[in-house]
Amino acid sequence: MLESVLIPIVAIVCTIALPVIFGSLVLLRNINANSQERLELARHGIVAPVRPKPSPNKYRTLRNGILCIGIAIGIAIGTRIVLSGGYREYIEFLIICSTTIMCLGLGYLVFYLIVKNKKLENEEY
């Protein structure tokens, strides 16, 4: 009885808690290494260079919005196709996945057609 309750709990902890813990450890190690590097430079009398923030790409939000719309349309079309016919479960899953990926690709194509003639700020010629 205890095993049947313990298995889902361990699975949830392994899929959620472990990546969060390891990601936090990597982030803390990176912050610590950066601060130690700056301290060593200061000990030698060298002023650490200020890292400028990169200029944001103004089309990133447009791309993400178009892709989210593409995903939503793909899921809606796939669900509509699945509900209209009597398919097996694995075929239903494949239909929804394929229409979602197809509409995601169409979203990328729409984004490309919108920005292909516009100069991006981060591009270097």
JSON list of C-alpha atoms in Angstrom, two decimals:
[
{"chain": "A", "resi": 1, "resn": "MET", "atom": "CA", "xyz": [0.00, 0.00, 0.00]},
{"chain": "A", "resi": 2, "resn": "LEU", "atom": "CA", "xyz": [2.79, 2.40, 0.92]},
{"chain": "A", "resi": 3, "resn": "GLU", "atom": "CA", "xyz": [4.63, 1.69, -2.35]},
{"chain": "A", "resi": 4, "resn": "SER", "atom": "CA", "xyz": [1.62, 2.69, -4.45]},
{"chain": "A", "resi": 5, "resn": "VAL", "atom": "CA", "xyz": [1.55, 6.10, -2.76]},
{"chain": "A", "resi": 6, "resn": "LEU", "atom": "CA", "xyz": [5.31, 6.56, -2.61]},
{"chain": "A", "resi": 7, "resn": "ILE", "atom": "CA", "xyz": [5.99, 6.01, -6.33]},
{"chain": "A", "resi": 8, "resn": "PRO", "atom": "CA", "xyz": [4.00, 9.04, -7.60]},
{"chain": "A", "resi": 9, "resn": "ILE", "atom": "CA", "xyz": [5.46, 11.26, -4.87]},
{"chain": "A", "resi": 10, "resn": "VAL", "atom": "CA", "xyz": [9.03, 10.27, -5.78]},
{"chain": "A", "resi": 11, "resn": "ALA", "atom": "CA", "xyz": [8.25, 10.77, -9.48]},
{"chain": "A", "resi": 12, "resn": "ILE", "atom": "CA", "xyz": [6.92, 14.28, -8.86]},
{"chain": "A", "resi": 13, "resn": "VAL", "atom": "CA", "xyz": [9.88, 15.19, -6.67]},
{"chain": "A", "resi": 14, "resn": "CYS", "atom": "CA", "xyz": [12.34, 13.88, -9.27]},
{"chain": "A", "resi": 15, "resn": "THR", "atom": "CA", "xyz": [10.73, 15.73, -12.18]},
{"chain": "A", "resi": 16, "resn": "ILE", "atom": "CA", "xyz": [10.19, 19.07, -10.43]},
{"chain": "A", "resi": 17, "resn": "ALA", "atom": "CA", "xyz": [12.41, 19.46, -7.39]},
{"chain": "A", "resi": 18, "resn": "LEU", "atom": "CA", "xyz": [15.67, 18.02, -8.72]},
{"chain": "A", "resi": 19, "resn": "PRO", "atom": "CA", "xyz": [15.92, 20.26, -11.82]},
{"chain": "A", "resi": 20, "resn": "VAL", "atom": "CA", "xyz": [15.07, 23.31, -9.69]},
{"chain": "A", "resi": 21, "resn": "ILE", "atom": "CA", "xyz": [17.73, 22.40, -7.14]},
{"chain": "A", "resi": 22, "resn": "PHE", "atom": "CA", "xyz": [20.41, 21.70, -9.76]},
{"chain": "A", "resi": 23, "resn": "GLY", "atom": "CA", "xyz": [19.53, 24.87, -11.68]},
{"chain": "A", "resi": 24, "resn": "SER", "atom": "CA", "xyz": [19.79, 26.90, -8.50]},
{"chain": "A", "resi": 25, "resn": "LEU", "atom": "CA", "xyz": [23.18, 25.37, -7.72]},
{"chain": "A", "resi": 26, "resn": "VAL", "atom": "CA", "xyz": [24.49, 26.21, -11.19]},
{"chain": "A", "resi": 27, "resn": "LEU", "atom": "CA", "xyz": [23.20, 29.77, -10.92]},
{"chain": "A", "resi": 28, "resn": "LEU", "atom": "CA", "xyz": [24.77, 30.27, -7.49]},
{"chain": "A", "resi": 29, "resn": "ARG", "atom": "CA", "xyz": [28.09, 28.84, -8.68]},
{"chain": "A", "resi": 30, "resn": "ASN", "atom": "CA", "xyz": [28.05, 31.19, -11.68]},
{"chain": "A", "resi": 31, "resn": "ILE", "atom": "CA", "xyz": [27.32, 34.23, -9.49]},
{"chain": "A", "resi": 32, "resn": "ASN", "atom": "CA", "xyz": [30.04, 33.19, -7.05]},
{"chain": "A", "resi": 33, "resn": "ALA", "atom": "CA", "xyz": [32.60, 32.74, -9.86]},
{"chain": "A", "resi": 34, "resn": "ASN", "atom": "CA", "xyz": [31.79, 36.19, -11.29]},
{"chain": "A", "resi": 35, "resn": "SER", "atom": "CA", "xyz": [32.17, 37.86, -7.91]},
{"chain": "A", "resi": 36, "resn": "GLN", "atom": "CA", "xyz": [35.47, 36.06, -7.21]},
{"chain": "A", "resi": 37, "resn": "GLU", "atom": "CA", "xyz": [36.77, 37.14, -10.61]},
{"chain": "A", "resi": 38, "resn": "ARG", "atom": "CA", "xyz": [35.94, 40.77, -9.85]},
{"chain": "A", "resi": 39, "resn": "LEU", "atom": "CA", "xyz": [37.57, 40.51, -6.42]},
{"chain": "A", "resi": 40, "resn": "GLU", "atom": "CA", "xyz": [40.79, 39.12, -7.93]},
{"chain": "A", "resi": 41, "resn": "LEU", "atom": "CA", "xyz": [40.86, 41.92, -10.49]},
{"chain": "A", "resi": 42, "resn": "ALA", "atom": "CA", "xyz": [40.36, 44.48, -7.70]},
{"chain": "A", "resi": 43, "resn": "ARG", "atom": "CA", "xyz": [43.22, 42.97, -5.67]},
{"chain": "A", "resi": 44, "resn": "HIS", "atom": "CA", "xyz": [45.56, 43.48, -8.61]},
{"chain": "A", "resi": 45, "resn": "GLY", "atom": "CA", "xyz": [44.37, 47.05, -9.08]},
{"chain": "A", "resi": 46, "resn": "ILE", "atom": "CA", "xyz": [42.51, 46.40, -12.31]},
{"chain": "A", "resi": 47, "resn": "VAL", "atom": "CA", "xyz": [39.12, 47.96, -12.76]},
{"chain": "A", "resi": 48, "resn": "ALA", "atom": "CA", "xyz": [36.67, 45.33, -13.95]},
{"chain": "A", "resi": 49, "resn": "PRO", "atom": "CA", "xyz": [35.03, 46.26, -17.24]},
{"chain": "A", "resi": 50, "resn": "VAL", "atom": "CA", "xyz": [31.35, 47.06, -17.07]},
{"chain": "A", "resi": 51, "resn": "ARG", "atom": "CA", "xyz": [29.37, 44.67, -19.20]},
{"chain": "A", "resi": 52, "resn": "PRO", "atom": "CA", "xyz": [26.80, 46.60, -21.20]},
{"chain": "A", "resi": 53, "resn": "LYS", "atom": "CA", "xyz": [23.35, 45.15, -21.49]},
{"chain": "A", "resi": 54, "resn": "PRO", "atom": "CA", "xyz": [22.61, 43.95, -25.01]},
{"chain": "A", "resi": 55, "resn": "SER", "atom": "CA", "xyz": [20.01, 45.97, -26.84]},
{"chain": "A", "resi": 56, "resn": "PRO", "atom": "CA", "xyz": [16.71, 44.10, -26.89]},
{"chain": "A", "resi": 57, "resn": "ASN", "atom": "CA", "xyz": [15.42, 42.71, -30.15]},
{"chain": "A", "resi": 58, "resn": "LYS", "atom": "CA", "xyz": [12.17, 44.54, -30.76]},
{"chain": "A", "resi": 59, "resn": "TYR", "atom": "CA", "xyz": [10.77, 41.70, -32.87]},
{"chain": "A", "resi": 60, "resn": "ARG", "atom": "CA", "xyz": [11.08, 39.04, -30.16]},
{"chain": "A", "resi": 61, "resn": "THR", "atom": "CA", "xyz": [7.67, 39.83, -28.70]},
{"chain": "A", "resi": 62, "resn": "LEU", "atom": "CA", "xyz": [6.09, 39.80, -32.15]},
{"chain": "A", "resi": 63, "resn": "ARG", "atom": "CA", "xyz": [7.66, 36.40, -32.88]},
{"chain": "A", "resi": 64, "resn": "ASN", "atom": "CA", "xyz": [6.53, 34.92, -29.57]},
{"chain": "A", "resi": 65, "resn": "GLY", "atom": "CA", "xyz": [3.00, 36.24, -30.04]},
{"chain": "A", "resi": 66, "resn": "ILE", "atom": "CA", "xyz": [2.71, 34.83, -33.56]},
{"chain": "A", "resi": 67, "resn": "LEU", "atom": "CA", "xyz": [4.07, 31.47, -32.40]},
{"chain": "A", "resi": 68, "resn": "CYS", "atom": "CA", "xyz": [1.60, 31.31, -29.49]},
{"chain": "A", "resi": 69, "resn": "ILE", "atom": "CA", "xyz": [-1.25, 32.05, -31.87]},
{"chain": "A", "resi": 70, "resn": "GLY", "atom": "CA", "xyz": [0.04, 29.34, -34.23]},
{"chain": "A", "resi": 71, "resn": "ILE", "atom": "CA", "xyz": [0.19, 26.80, -31.41]},
{"chain": "A", "resi": 72, "resn": "ALA", "atom": "CA", "xyz": [-3.34, 27.67, -30.27]},
{"chain": "A", "resi": 73, "resn": "ILE", "atom": "CA", "xyz": [-4.71, 27.42, -33.81]},
{"chain": "A", "resi": 74, "resn": "GLY", "atom": "CA", "xyz": [-2.93, 24.09, -34.33]},
{"chain": "A", "resi": 75, "resn": "ILE", "atom": "CA", "xyz": [-4.36, 22.63, -31.14]},
{"chain": "A", "resi": 76, "resn": "ALA", "atom": "CA", "xyz": [-7.83, 23.91, -32.02]},
{"chain": "A", "resi": 77, "resn": "ILE", "atom": "CA", "xyz": [-7.70, 22.44, -35.55]},
{"chain": "A", "resi": 78, "resn": "GLY", "atom": "CA", "xyz": [-6.33, 19.13, -34.26]},
{"chain": "A", "resi": 79, "resn": "THR", "atom": "CA", "xyz": [-8.99, 18.89, -31.59]},
{"chain": "A", "resi": 80, "resn": "ARG", "atom": "CA", "xyz": [-11.69, 19.70, -34.13]},
{"chain": "A", "resi": 81, "resn": "ILE", "atom": "CA", "xyz": [-10.42, 16.96, -36.49]},
{"chain": "A", "resi": 82, "resn": "VAL", "atom": "CA", "xyz": [-10.23, 14.43, -33.66]},
{"chain": "A", "resi": 83, "resn": "LEU", "atom": "CA", "xyz": [-13.75, 15.21, -32.44]},
{"chain": "A", "resi": 84, "resn": "SER", "atom": "CA", "xyz": [-15.21, 14.91, -35.94]},
{"chain": "A", "resi": 85, "resn": "GLY", "atom": "CA", "xyz": [-14.04, 11.32, -36.51]},
{"chain": "A", "resi": 86, "resn": "GLY", "atom": "CA", "xyz": [-13.63, 8.12, -34.57]},
{"chain": "A", "resi": 87, "resn": "TYR", "atom": "CA", "xyz": [-9.86, 7.67, -34.37]},
{"chain": "A", "resi": 88, "resn": "ARG", "atom": "CA", "xyz": [-7.80, 5.51, -32.05]},
{"chain": "A", "resi": 89, "resn": "GLU", "atom": "CA", "xyz": [-6.06, 7.19, -29.12]},
{"chain": "A", "resi": 90, "resn": "TYR", "atom": "CA", "xyz": [-2.56, 7.18, -30.57]},
{"chain": "A", "resi": 91, "resn": "ILE", "atom": "CA", "xyz": [-3.84, 8.52, -33.89]},
{"chain": "A", "resi": 92, "resn": "GLU", "atom": "CA", "xyz": [-5.67, 11.32, -32.05]},
{"chain": "A", "resi": 93, "resn": "PHE", "atom": "CA", "xyz": [-2.43, 12.29, -30.33]},
{"chain": "A", "resi": 94, "resn": "LEU", "atom": "CA", "xyz": [-0.54, 12.27, -33.63]},
{"chain": "A", "resi": 95, "resn": "ILE", "atom": "CA", "xyz": [-3.21, 14.40, -35.34]},
{"chain": "A", "resi": 96, "resn": "ILE", "atom": "CA", "xyz": [-3.11, 17.05, -32.60]},
{"chain": "A", "resi": 97, "resn": "CYS", "atom": "CA", "xyz": [0.71, 17.07, -32.54]},
{"chain": "A", "resi": 98, "resn": "SER", "atom": "CA", "xyz": [1.05, 17.28, -36.31]},
{"chain": "A", "resi": 99, "resn": "THR", "atom": "CA", "xyz": [-1.46, 20.11, -36.73]},
{"chain": "A", "resi": 100, "resn": "THR", "atom": "CA", "xyz": [0.20, 22.01, -33.87]},
{"chain": "A", "resi": 101, "resn": "ILE", "atom": "CA", "xyz": [3.66, 21.64, -35.42]},
{"chain": "A", "resi": 102, "resn": "MET", "atom": "CA", "xyz": [2.30, 22.58, -38.85]},
{"chain": "A", "resi": 103, "resn": "CYS", "atom": "CA", "xyz": [0.67, 25.76, -37.52]},
{"chain": "A", "resi": 104, "resn": "LEU", "atom": "CA", "xyz": [3.83, 26.54, -35.55]},
{"chain": "A", "resi": 105, "resn": "GLY", "atom": "CA", "xyz": [5.79, 26.35, -38.80]},
{"chain": "A", "resi": 106, "resn": "LEU", "atom": "CA", "xyz": [3.23, 28.58, -40.48]},
{"chain": "A", "resi": 107, "resn": "GLY", "atom": "CA", "xyz": [3.66, 31.03, -37.60]},
{"chain": "A", "resi": 108, "resn": "TYR", "atom": "CA", "xyz": [7.41, 31.13, -38.25]},
{"chain": "A", "resi": 109, "resn": "LEU", "atom": "CA", "xyz": [6.71, 31.70, -41.93]},
{"chain": "A", "resi": 110, "resn": "VAL", "atom": "CA", "xyz": [4.33, 34.58, -41.16]},
{"chain": "A", "resi": 111, "resn": "PHE", "atom": "CA", "xyz": [6.92, 36.13, -38.83]},
{"chain": "A", "resi": 112, "resn": "TYR", "atom": "CA", "xyz": [9.59, 35.84, -41.52]},
{"chain": "A", "resi": 113, "resn": "LEU", "atom": "CA", "xyz": [7.33, 37.46, -44.11]},
{"chain": "A", "resi": 114, "resn": "ILE", "atom": "CA", "xyz": [6.61, 40.36, -41.73]},
{"chain": "A", "resi": 115, "resn": "VAL", "atom": "CA", "xyz": [10.21, 41.15, -40.83]},
{"chain": "A", "resi": 116, "resn": "LYS", "atom": "CA", "xyz": [12.19, 40.07, -43.91]},
{"chain": "A", "resi": 117, "resn": "ASN", "atom": "CA", "xyz": [12.51, 43.60, -45.32]},
{"chain": "A", "resi": 118, "resn": "LYS", "atom": "CA", "xyz": [12.99, 45.38, -42.01]},
{"chain": "A", "resi": 119, "resn": "LYS", "atom": "CA", "xyz": [16.41, 46.02, -40.56]},
{"chain": "A", "resi": 120, "resn": "LEU", "atom": "CA", "xyz": [16.82, 44.39, -37.16]},
{"chain": "A", "resi": 121, "resn": "GLU", "atom": "CA", "xyz": [18.68, 46.40, -34.53]},
{"chain": "A", "resi": 122, "resn": "ASN", "atom": "CA", "xyz": [21.02, 43.53, -33.63]},
{"chain": "A", "resi": 123, "resn": "GLU", "atom": "CA", "xyz": [22.07, 42.76, -37.19]},
{"chain": "A", "resi": 124, "resn": "GLU", "atom": "CA", "xyz": [25.54, 43.70, -38.30]},
{"chain": "A", "resi": 125, "resn": "TYR", "atom": "CA", "xyz": [26.29, 44.28, -41.94]}
]
